[in-house]
Amino acid sequence: MIARYTHPDMGRIWSDQRRYETWLLVESAAADAMAAAGIVPPDAAREIRERGAFTVARIDEIEQTTQHDVIAFTTAVAERVGPSARWLHFGMTSSDVIDTAQAIQMREACDVILQDLDAASQAVRDRAIEHRQTPMIGRTHGVHAEPLTFGLKLALWYTEIGRDIERVRRARATVSVGKLSGAVGTFAHLPPSIEADVCARLGLEADPVSSQVIQRDRHAELLTALAITGASLEKFALEIRGLQKTEIGEVEEPFGKGQKGSSAMPHKRNPIGCEQIVGLARLLRGNAHAALENVALWHERDISHSSVERVVLPDSFIALDHMLRRFTRIVRGLVVYPDRMRENLNRSRGVVFSGTVLLELARKGVSREQAYDWVQRNAMLSFAEQRDFKTLLETDTDISRVLSKAEIERAFDLNEQLKHVNEIFDRVFHGVESVV
């Protein structure tokens, strides 16, 4: 189901065709590097580079007999190259090809994710600026707390996406390494200079030391970065879902013409996109756990990690690619109801300004404990009798003896509550279009 939504570039990166293409890139680069070093005849390297080709169908056919994908691959390529193929895969082991090629795939996939993250960041930024001064009630423990603006909520998301971008960038660098150090990492059959040359040709760093494989803490870092990004999206999507509850009704996921929400209830407009994002985030965390399990291998290598990576790497990238693209569409089309936000802010009859009243009393010399008792008893009365909190304060003789009616009124000034919003936006967005 995910694949039909995902960007075609991401799907191609993890296709069998692209996997074998990257294997051939490594084999050709290795032949060219060995030719430059006088290990392989230049003509042989040229024929490997120019004539090397394959079909996935032929590799699959050979693998039915060999039960070894790299041997099936080299055999299929050798059929195209001819006699010079005796220099193909010269001095190399399977993991030299697989791990180096996989680094290319992971790097390409990270680039797609970074493009997705940039688009999501811009979408959130635009909506944050749009709603910079749209007041709403803030909630802690799910209960009304103090006012904020919807733009501030989105600005918070924007900064988290920025951290996700940095994490993916760091992980991209961590996994962009190759190795041609042989069966146990000793360079028994090829010198380190060949590895360095091959990696340079492929735009990779040479792993300073490896066993038969590149160490899987690198891959675990990458999958963890993807999972954290998914957790961020889950957080944002969960907030949209919460604000879309009928009882709250402050925002709504876009609902297209002709879209149906329920087979039984025609009135339904459900946040299904956000729910899908939340669900897929769980998958990413599970895959990250599997990647952590892959770090520990027997001695210089076993292949317990290999089967896992064939699933968790493409699945994680494809899922996150889809999640980011869907989230971006949701944010761009998000329906915001400022009037409902204002209505909900006022629903608690002013008790959300209790903290300001508390501070005003403290400024006038009332002890914090005494002030708290006075304010709380009026807040509880407001809840119990559904009465206006400000009116209760004005008629409370303890409070009215300390604060004038004008001072109480000032404590309920929403503009005073939100006076630093522009300053926060300037910090987050560095002044660009944040204050108009």
GROMACS .gro file of C-alpha atoms in nm:
model
  436
    1MET     CA    1   0.000   0.000   0.000
    2ILE     CA    2   0.282   0.241   0.081
    3ALA     CA    3   0.465   0.192  -0.247
    4ARG     CA    4   0.192   0.339  -0.463
    5TYR     CA    5   0.216   0.670  -0.275
    6THR     CA    6   0.591   0.696  -0.258
    7HIS     CA    7   0.810   0.911  -0.479
    8PRO     CA    8   0.932   0.713  -0.781
    9ASP     CA    9   1.295   0.806  -0.712
   10MET     CA   10   1.282   0.639  -0.372
   11GLY     CA   11   1.120   0.327  -0.513
   12ARG     CA   12   1.387   0.302  -0.782
   13ILE     CA   13   1.673   0.344  -0.535
   14TRP     CA   14   1.565   0.024  -0.359
   15SER     CA   15   1.473  -0.173  -0.669
   16ASP     CA   16   1.669  -0.483  -0.772
   17GLN     CA   17   1.772  -0.296  -1.086
   18ARG     CA   18   1.934  -0.014  -0.890
   19ARG     CA   19   2.094  -0.253  -0.641
   20TYR     CA   20   2.274  -0.435  -0.922
   21GLU     CA   21   2.359  -0.106  -1.093
   22THR     CA   22   2.542   0.007  -0.780
   23TRP     CA   23   2.718  -0.329  -0.762
   24LEU     CA   24   2.837  -0.276  -1.118
   25LEU     CA   25   2.950   0.078  -1.032
   26VAL     CA   26   3.169  -0.066  -0.756
   27GLU     CA   27   3.306  -0.344  -0.977
   28SER     CA   28   3.386  -0.099  -1.260
   29ALA     CA   29   3.548   0.151  -1.023
   30ALA     CA   30   3.755  -0.130  -0.873
   31ALA     CA   31   3.871  -0.248  -1.215
   32ASP     CA   32   3.966   0.106  -1.315
   33ALA     CA   33   4.152   0.163  -0.988
   34MET     CA   34   4.342  -0.164  -1.025
   35ALA     CA   35   4.423  -0.080  -1.386
   36ALA     CA   36   4.566   0.255  -1.275
   37ALA     CA   37   4.776   0.068  -1.018
   38GLY     CA   38   4.902  -0.185  -1.273
   39ILE     CA   39   4.717  -0.479  -1.120
   40VAL     CA   40   4.460  -0.525  -1.397
   41PRO     CA   41   4.525  -0.478  -1.773
   42PRO     CA   42   4.384  -0.142  -1.886
   43ASP     CA   43   4.198  -0.304  -2.176
   44ALA     CA   44   4.026  -0.543  -1.936
   45ALA     CA   45   3.917  -0.259  -1.712
   46ARG     CA   46   3.786  -0.070  -2.014
   47GLU     CA   47   3.587  -0.372  -2.134
   48ILE     CA   48   3.439  -0.425  -1.787
   49ARG     CA   49   3.336  -0.059  -1.778
   50GLU     CA   50   3.200  -0.041  -2.134
   51ARG     CA   51   3.056  -0.391  -2.181
   52GLY     CA   52   2.953  -0.472  -1.826
   53ALA     CA   53   2.576  -0.518  -1.818
   54PHE     CA   54   2.309  -0.749  -1.681
   55THR     CA   55   1.940  -0.820  -1.665
   56VAL     CA   56   1.767  -0.885  -1.337
   57ALA     CA   57   1.592  -1.183  -1.495
   58ARG     CA   58   1.925  -1.344  -1.589
   59ILE     CA   59   2.070  -1.288  -1.241
   60ASP     CA   60   1.760  -1.444  -1.086
   61GLU     CA   61   1.789  -1.741  -1.320
   62ILE     CA   62   2.155  -1.804  -1.230
   63GLU     CA   63   2.085  -1.758  -0.859
   64GLN     CA   64   1.839  -2.045  -0.870
   65THR     CA   65   2.147  -2.266  -0.916
   66THR     CA   66   2.421  -2.079  -0.728
   67GLN     CA   67   2.208  -1.977  -0.429
   68HIS     CA   68   2.448  -1.682  -0.404
   69ASP     CA   69   2.341  -1.342  -0.533
   70VAL     CA   70   2.687  -1.191  -0.586
   71ILE     CA   71   2.812  -1.495  -0.779
   72ALA     CA   72   2.494  -1.486  -0.986
   73PHE     CA   73   2.557  -1.119  -1.055
   74THR     CA   74   2.922  -1.157  -1.152
   75THR     CA   75   2.835  -1.454  -1.372
   76ALA     CA   76   2.566  -1.256  -1.555
   77VAL     CA   77   2.801  -0.963  -1.607
   78ALA     CA   78   3.084  -1.193  -1.720
   79GLU     CA   79   2.859  -1.329  -1.996
   80ARG     CA   80   2.842  -0.977  -2.139
   81VAL     CA   81   3.208  -0.881  -2.084
   82GLY     CA   82   3.371  -1.190  -2.227
   83PRO     CA   83   3.729  -1.314  -2.154
   84SER     CA   84   3.829  -0.994  -1.972
   85ALA     CA   85   3.576  -1.084  -1.703
   86ARG     CA   86   3.847  -1.289  -1.532
   87TRP     CA   87   3.955  -0.953  -1.389
   88LEU     CA   88   3.604  -0.874  -1.266
   89HIS     CA   89   3.574  -0.891  -0.886
   90PHE     CA   90   3.951  -0.951  -0.874
   91GLY     CA   91   4.083  -0.976  -0.517
   92MET     CA   92   3.746  -0.881  -0.370
   93THR     CA   93   3.494  -1.049  -0.142
   94SER     CA   94   3.118  -1.018  -0.165
   95SER     CA   95   3.086  -0.768   0.117
   96ASP     CA   96   3.334  -0.538  -0.052
   97VAL     CA   97   3.076  -0.496  -0.325
   98ILE     CA   98   2.755  -0.521  -0.121
   99ASP     CA   99   2.852  -0.283   0.159
  100THR     CA  100   3.012  -0.023  -0.066
  101ALA     CA  101   2.721  -0.032  -0.308
  102GLN     CA  102   2.469  -0.017  -0.025
  103ALA     CA  103   2.639   0.299   0.098
  104ILE     CA  104   2.559   0.456  -0.239
  105GLN     CA  105   2.194   0.353  -0.210
  106MET     CA  106   2.167   0.484   0.146
  107ARG     CA  107   2.326   0.814   0.046
  108GLU     CA  108   2.085   0.853  -0.246
  109ALA     CA  109   1.789   0.766  -0.024
  110CYS     CA  110   1.901   1.019   0.239
  111ASP     CA  111   1.907   1.285  -0.031
  112VAL     CA  112   1.542   1.214  -0.114
  113ILE     CA  113   1.448   1.228   0.255
  114LEU     CA  114   1.633   1.558   0.294
  115GLN     CA  115   1.438   1.701   0.001
  116ASP     CA  116   1.117   1.580   0.164
  117LEU     CA  117   1.216   1.735   0.496
  118ASP     CA  118   1.292   2.065   0.330
  119ALA     CA  119   0.945   2.069   0.171
  120ALA     CA  120   0.781   1.983   0.504
  121SER     CA  121   0.984   2.254   0.678
  122GLN     CA  122   0.877   2.518   0.429
  123ALA     CA  123   0.510   2.415   0.454
  124VAL     CA  124   0.516   2.438   0.834
  125ARG     CA  125   0.702   2.768   0.820
  126ASP     CA  126   0.446   2.924   0.585
  127ARG     CA  127   0.152   2.820   0.803
  128ALA     CA  128   0.332   2.933   1.120
  129ILE     CA  129   0.382   3.281   0.978
  130GLU     CA  130   0.022   3.287   0.859
  131HIS     CA  131  -0.106   3.208   1.209
  132ARG     CA  132   0.157   3.391   1.409
  133GLN     CA  133  -0.109   3.593   1.592
  134THR     CA  134  -0.399   3.344   1.582
  135PRO     CA  135  -0.480   3.297   1.954
  136MET     CA  136  -0.581   2.963   2.098
  137ILE     CA  137  -0.573   2.793   2.433
  138GLY     CA  138  -0.266   2.596   2.532
  139ARG     CA  139  -0.325   2.262   2.697
  140THR     CA  140  -0.118   2.069   2.949
  141HIS     CA  141  -0.234   1.724   3.058
  142GLY     CA  142  -0.511   1.780   2.802
  143VAL     CA  143  -0.653   2.056   3.024
  144HIS     CA  144  -0.673   2.430   2.948
  145ALA     CA  145  -0.354   2.602   3.064
  146GLU     CA  146  -0.273   2.950   2.925
  147PRO     CA  147  -0.320   3.117   2.586
  148LEU     CA  148  -0.069   3.088   2.301
  149THR     CA  149  -0.100   3.119   1.925
  150PHE     CA  150  -0.139   2.849   1.665
  151GLY     CA  151   0.164   2.993   1.491
  152LEU     CA  152   0.376   2.927   1.799
  153LYS     CA  153   0.269   2.564   1.797
  154LEU     CA  154   0.381   2.539   1.434
  155ALA     CA  155   0.706   2.726   1.504
  156LEU     CA  156   0.784   2.455   1.758
  157TRP     CA  157   0.733   2.193   1.488
  158TYR     CA  158   0.956   2.390   1.249
  159THR     CA  159   1.251   2.385   1.486
  160GLU     CA  160   1.210   2.011   1.546
  161ILE     CA  161   1.208   1.942   1.174
  162GLY     CA  162   1.533   2.140   1.160
  163ARG     CA  163   1.687   1.903   1.412
  164ASP     CA  164   1.559   1.606   1.212
  165ILE     CA  165   1.733   1.749   0.905
  166GLU     CA  166   2.061   1.774   1.094
  167ARG     CA  167   2.026   1.418   1.225
  168VAL     CA  168   1.968   1.278   0.877
  169ARG     CA  169   2.259   1.480   0.739
  170ARG     CA  170   2.489   1.344   1.007
  171ALA     CA  171   2.368   0.990   0.949
  172ARG     CA  172   2.416   1.034   0.572
  173ALA     CA  173   2.780   1.118   0.635
  174THR     CA  174   2.818   0.828   0.877
  175VAL     CA  175   2.698   0.568   0.626
  176SER     CA  176   2.872   0.718   0.320
  177VAL     CA  177   3.173   0.491   0.357
  178GLY     CA  178   3.302   0.204   0.147
  179LYS     CA  179   3.544  -0.084   0.200
  180LEU     CA  180   3.755  -0.316  -0.014
  181SER     CA  181   3.959  -0.467   0.267
  182GLY     CA  182   3.880  -0.831   0.190
  183ALA     CA  183   3.750  -1.127   0.384
  184VAL     CA  184   3.862  -1.020   0.732
  185GLY     CA  185   3.969  -0.659   0.676
  186THR     CA  186   4.342  -0.721   0.632
  187PHE     CA  187   4.380  -0.613   0.266
  188ALA     CA  188   4.543  -0.951   0.202
  189HIS     CA  189   4.475  -0.938  -0.173
  190LEU     CA  190   4.446  -0.567  -0.253
  191PRO     CA  191   4.635  -0.276  -0.095
  192PRO     CA  192   4.453   0.001   0.095
  193SER     CA  193   4.537   0.240  -0.189
  194ILE     CA  194   4.287   0.057  -0.414
  195GLU     CA  195   4.012   0.100  -0.156
  196ALA     CA  196   4.092   0.470  -0.127
  197ASP     CA  197   4.087   0.514  -0.505
  198VAL     CA  198   3.758   0.326  -0.547
  199CYS     CA  199   3.587   0.521  -0.272
  200ALA     CA  200   3.709   0.850  -0.417
  201ARG     CA  201   3.568   0.754  -0.757
  202LEU     CA  202   3.232   0.678  -0.595
  203GLY     CA  203   3.223   0.988  -0.375
  204LEU     CA  204   3.256   0.786  -0.054
  205GLU     CA  205   3.498   0.791   0.237
  206ALA     CA  206   3.711   0.482   0.291
  207ASP     CA  207   3.626   0.314   0.620
  208PRO     CA  208   3.945   0.350   0.830
  209VAL     CA  209   3.916  -0.010   0.950
  210SER     CA  210   3.663  -0.282   0.881
  211SER     CA  211   3.619  -0.653   0.927
  212GLN     CA  212   3.461  -0.834   0.633
  213VAL     CA  213   3.183  -0.578   0.664
  214ILE     CA  214   3.133  -0.213   0.741
  215GLN     CA  215   3.032  -0.202   1.106
  216ARG     CA  216   2.659  -0.186   1.161
  217ASP     CA  217   2.660   0.084   1.427
  218ARG     CA  218   2.665   0.316   1.125
  219HIS     CA  219   2.345   0.166   0.987
  220ALA     CA  220   2.186   0.170   1.332
  221GLU     CA  221   2.256   0.542   1.357
  222LEU     CA  222   2.086   0.597   1.023
  223LEU     CA  223   1.777   0.390   1.106
  224THR     CA  224   1.754   0.562   1.443
  225ALA     CA  225   1.766   0.904   1.273
  226LEU     CA  226   1.484   0.794   1.042
  227ALA     CA  227   1.284   0.664   1.339
  228ILE     CA  228   1.329   0.991   1.531
  229THR     CA  229   1.210   1.181   1.225
  230GLY     CA  230   0.909   0.951   1.214
  231ALA     CA  231   0.847   1.017   1.583
  232SER     CA  232   0.845   1.391   1.513
  233LEU     CA  233   0.588   1.344   1.239
  234GLU     CA  234   0.387   1.123   1.473
  235LYS     CA  235   0.387   1.400   1.733
  236PHE     CA  236   0.266   1.658   1.482
  237ALA     CA  237   0.003   1.426   1.337
  238LEU     CA  238  -0.123   1.330   1.682
  239GLU     CA  239  -0.168   1.698   1.767
  240ILE     CA  240  -0.370   1.755   1.450
  241ARG     CA  241  -0.583   1.452   1.536
  242GLY     CA  242  -0.641   1.586   1.886
  243LEU     CA  243  -0.737   1.932   1.764
  244GLN     CA  244  -0.972   1.777   1.507
  245LYS     CA  245  -1.185   1.604   1.772
  246THR     CA  246  -1.546   1.713   1.737
  247GLU     CA  247  -1.544   1.857   2.089
  248ILE     CA  248  -1.241   2.075   2.002
  249GLY     CA  249  -1.278   2.136   1.628
  250GLU     CA  250  -0.990   2.384   1.590
  251VAL     CA  251  -0.821   2.235   1.283
  252GLU     CA  252  -0.912   1.977   1.024
  253GLU     CA  253  -0.712   1.759   0.791
  254PRO     CA  254  -0.800   1.846   0.429
  255PHE     CA  255  -1.096   1.648   0.297
  256GLY     CA  256  -1.121   1.626  -0.081
  257LYS     CA  257  -1.429   1.654  -0.297
  258GLY     CA  258  -1.577   1.308  -0.336
  259GLN     CA  259  -1.375   1.169  -0.046
  260LYS     CA  260  -1.560   0.933   0.187
  261GLY     CA  261  -1.497   0.902   0.559
  262SER     CA  262  -1.701   0.597   0.653
  263SER     CA  263  -1.887   0.319   0.476
  264ALA     CA  264  -2.166   0.342   0.736
  265MET     CA  265  -2.172   0.710   0.839
  266PRO     CA  266  -2.183   0.959   0.552
  267HIS     CA  267  -2.114   1.255   0.781
  268LYS     CA  268  -1.765   1.138   0.881
  269ARG     CA  269  -1.450   1.337   0.799
  270ASN     CA  270  -1.173   1.143   0.968
  271PRO     CA  271  -0.804   1.238   1.008
  272ILE     CA  272  -0.692   0.925   0.823
  273GLY     CA  273  -0.371   1.076   0.687
  274CYS     CA  274  -0.252   1.169   1.033
  275GLU     CA  275  -0.356   0.830   1.165
  276GLN     CA  276  -0.151   0.660   0.895
  277ILE     CA  277   0.153   0.871   0.986
  278VAL     CA  278   0.115   0.772   1.351
  279GLY     CA  279   0.091   0.405   1.257
  280LEU     CA  280   0.392   0.406   1.025
  281ALA     CA  281   0.605   0.577   1.291
  282ARG     CA  282   0.568   0.256   1.493
  283LEU     CA  283   0.709   0.061   1.200
  284LEU     CA  284   1.013   0.289   1.182
  285ARG     CA  285   1.084   0.239   1.552
  286GLY     CA  286   1.061  -0.136   1.510
  287ASN     CA  287   1.302  -0.123   1.217
  288ALA     CA  288   1.544   0.090   1.419
  289HIS     CA  289   1.535  -0.174   1.691
  290ALA     CA  290   1.621  -0.439   1.431
  291ALA     CA  291   1.913  -0.224   1.311
  292LEU     CA  292   2.044  -0.204   1.668
  293GLU     CA  293   2.024  -0.583   1.688
  294ASN     CA  294   2.240  -0.598   1.373
  295VAL     CA  295   2.535  -0.427   1.541
  296ALA     CA  296   2.657  -0.743   1.713
  297LEU     CA  297   2.784  -1.005   1.466
  298TRP     CA  298   2.997  -1.316   1.522
  299HIS     CA  299   3.369  -1.247   1.501
  300GLU     CA  300   3.462  -1.075   1.171
  301ARG     CA  301   3.120  -1.131   1.020
  302ASP     CA  302   2.812  -1.346   0.991
  303ILE     CA  303   2.510  -1.280   0.770
  304SER     CA  304   2.238  -1.247   1.032
  305HIS     CA  305   2.224  -0.875   0.949
  306SER     CA  306   2.187  -0.924   0.575
  307SER     CA  307   1.833  -1.058   0.560
  308VAL     CA  308   1.718  -0.794   0.810
  309GLU     CA  309   1.866  -0.507   0.607
  310ARG     CA  310   1.697  -0.625   0.290
  311VAL     CA  311   1.371  -0.544   0.468
  312VAL     CA  312   1.436  -0.260   0.712
  313LEU     CA  313   1.643  -0.033   0.487
  314PRO     CA  314   1.405  -0.006   0.190
  315ASP     CA  315   1.095  -0.025   0.408
  316SER     CA  316   1.211   0.253   0.641
  317PHE     CA  317   1.312   0.487   0.362
  318ILE     CA  318   1.001   0.421   0.156
  319ALA     CA  319   0.771   0.458   0.458
  320LEU     CA  320   0.934   0.782   0.574
  321ASP     CA  321   0.932   0.923   0.221
  322HIS     CA  322   0.558   0.861   0.208
  323MET     CA  323   0.501   0.997   0.559
  324LEU     CA  324   0.683   1.321   0.485
  325ARG     CA  325   0.505   1.379   0.156
  326ARG     CA  326   0.167   1.310   0.309
  327PHE     CA  327   0.239   1.530   0.610
  328THR     CA  328   0.343   1.816   0.381
  329ARG     CA  329   0.017   1.788   0.186
  330ILE     CA  330  -0.178   1.785   0.513
  331VAL     CA  331  -0.004   2.097   0.645
  332ARG     CA  332  -0.049   2.287   0.320
  333GLY     CA  333  -0.419   2.201   0.307
  334LEU     CA  334  -0.487   2.213   0.680
  335VAL     CA  335  -0.818   2.387   0.755
  336VAL     CA  336  -0.782   2.617   1.054
  337TYR     CA  337  -1.081   2.753   1.249
  338PRO     CA  338  -0.968   3.070   1.437
  339ASP     CA  339  -1.321   3.144   1.561
  340ARG     CA  340  -1.342   2.800   1.719
  341MET     CA  341  -1.000   2.854   1.877
  342ARG     CA  342  -1.124   3.178   2.029
  343GLU     CA  343  -1.445   3.011   2.144
  344ASN     CA  344  -1.252   2.732   2.316
  345LEU     CA  345  -1.015   2.984   2.474
  346ASN     CA  346  -1.316   3.157   2.630
  347ARG     CA  347  -1.491   2.832   2.722
  348SER     CA  348  -1.330   2.814   3.067
  349ARG     CA  349  -1.474   3.157   3.160
  350GLY     CA  350  -1.138   3.323   3.212
  351VAL     CA  351  -0.974   3.089   3.463
  352VAL     CA  352  -0.678   3.053   3.223
  353PHE     CA  353  -0.563   3.399   3.341
  354SER     CA  354  -0.533   3.281   3.701
  355GLY     CA  355  -0.154   3.278   3.691
  356THR     CA  356  -0.140   3.644   3.593
  357VAL     CA  357  -0.376   3.739   3.877
  358LEU     CA  358  -0.157   3.541   4.118
  359LEU     CA  359   0.150   3.740   4.011
  360GLU     CA  360  -0.032   4.073   4.038
  361LEU     CA  361  -0.127   3.996   4.396
  362ALA     CA  362   0.232   3.896   4.475
  363ARG     CA  363   0.356   4.225   4.329
  364LYS     CA  364   0.126   4.408   4.570
  365GLY     CA  365   0.284   4.236   4.870
  366VAL     CA  366   0.052   3.938   4.922
  367SER     CA  367   0.240   3.616   5.004
  368ARG     CA  368   0.240   3.363   4.723
  369GLU     CA  369   0.065   3.106   4.941
  370GLN     CA  370  -0.213   3.347   5.039
  371ALA     CA  371  -0.254   3.475   4.685
  372TYR     CA  372  -0.273   3.121   4.554
  373ASP     CA  373  -0.552   3.034   4.799
  374TRP     CA  374  -0.755   3.342   4.705
  375VAL     CA  375  -0.722   3.284   4.331
  376GLN     CA  376  -0.777   2.910   4.348
  377ARG     CA  377  -1.098   2.933   4.551
  378ASN     CA  378  -1.248   3.163   4.287
  379ALA     CA  379  -1.131   2.935   4.006
  380MET     CA  380  -1.291   2.635   4.174
  381LEU     CA  381  -1.613   2.836   4.225
  382SER     CA  382  -1.609   2.929   3.857
  383PHE     CA  383  -1.585   2.561   3.765
  384ALA     CA  384  -1.850   2.450   4.014
  385GLU     CA  385  -2.108   2.717   3.938
  386GLN     CA  386  -2.006   2.797   3.578
  387ARG     CA  387  -1.960   3.163   3.666
  388ASP     CA  388  -1.734   3.425   3.510
  389PHE     CA  389  -1.395   3.414   3.679
  390LYS     CA  390  -1.318   3.785   3.642
  391THR     CA  391  -1.651   3.882   3.798
  392LEU     CA  392  -1.582   3.652   4.091
  393LEU     CA  393  -1.244   3.814   4.147
  394GLU     CA  394  -1.394   4.162   4.136
  395THR     CA  395  -1.648   4.070   4.404
  396ASP     CA  396  -1.400   3.887   4.628
  397THR     CA  397  -1.330   4.133   4.910
  398ASP     CA  398  -0.982   3.992   4.982
  399ILE     CA  399  -0.875   4.045   4.622
  400SER     CA  400  -1.061   4.369   4.553
  401ARG     CA  401  -0.897   4.519   4.862
  402VAL     CA  402  -0.556   4.468   4.694
  403LEU     CA  403  -0.628   4.499   4.321
  404SER     CA  404  -0.841   4.765   4.156
  405LYS     CA  405  -1.095   4.675   3.891
  406ALA     CA  406  -0.863   4.817   3.624
  407GLU     CA  407  -0.573   4.605   3.750
  408ILE     CA  408  -0.788   4.292   3.743
  409GLU     CA  409  -0.901   4.384   3.392
  410ARG     CA  410  -0.538   4.421   3.280
  411ALA     CA  411  -0.461   4.072   3.407
  412PHE     CA  412  -0.707   3.940   3.149
  413ASP     CA  413  -0.547   4.123   2.856
  414LEU     CA  414  -0.476   3.864   2.585
  415ASN     CA  415  -0.234   4.098   2.408
  416GLU     CA  416  -0.028   4.117   2.724
  417GLN     CA  417  -0.015   3.737   2.737
  418LEU     CA  418   0.110   3.719   2.378
  419LYS     CA  419   0.337   4.025   2.375
  420HIS     CA  420   0.655   3.824   2.309
  421VAL     CA  421   0.527   3.619   2.014
  422ASN     CA  422   0.707   3.833   1.755
  423GLU     CA  423   1.030   3.806   1.949
  424ILE     CA  424   1.001   3.425   1.954
  425PHE     CA  425   0.933   3.423   1.581
  426ASP     CA  426   1.237   3.640   1.524
  427ARG     CA  427   1.449   3.385   1.711
  428VAL     CA  428   1.303   3.090   1.521
  429PHE     CA  429   1.288   3.236   1.172
  430HIS     CA  430   1.569   3.493   1.208
  431GLY     CA  431   1.343   3.782   1.118
  432VAL     CA  432   1.264   3.666   0.766
  433GLU     CA  433   0.895   3.738   0.701
  434SER     CA  434   0.823   3.668   1.067
  435VAL     CA  435   0.726   4.018   1.167
  436VAL     CA  436   0.508   4.215   0.925
   0.00000   0.00000   0.00000
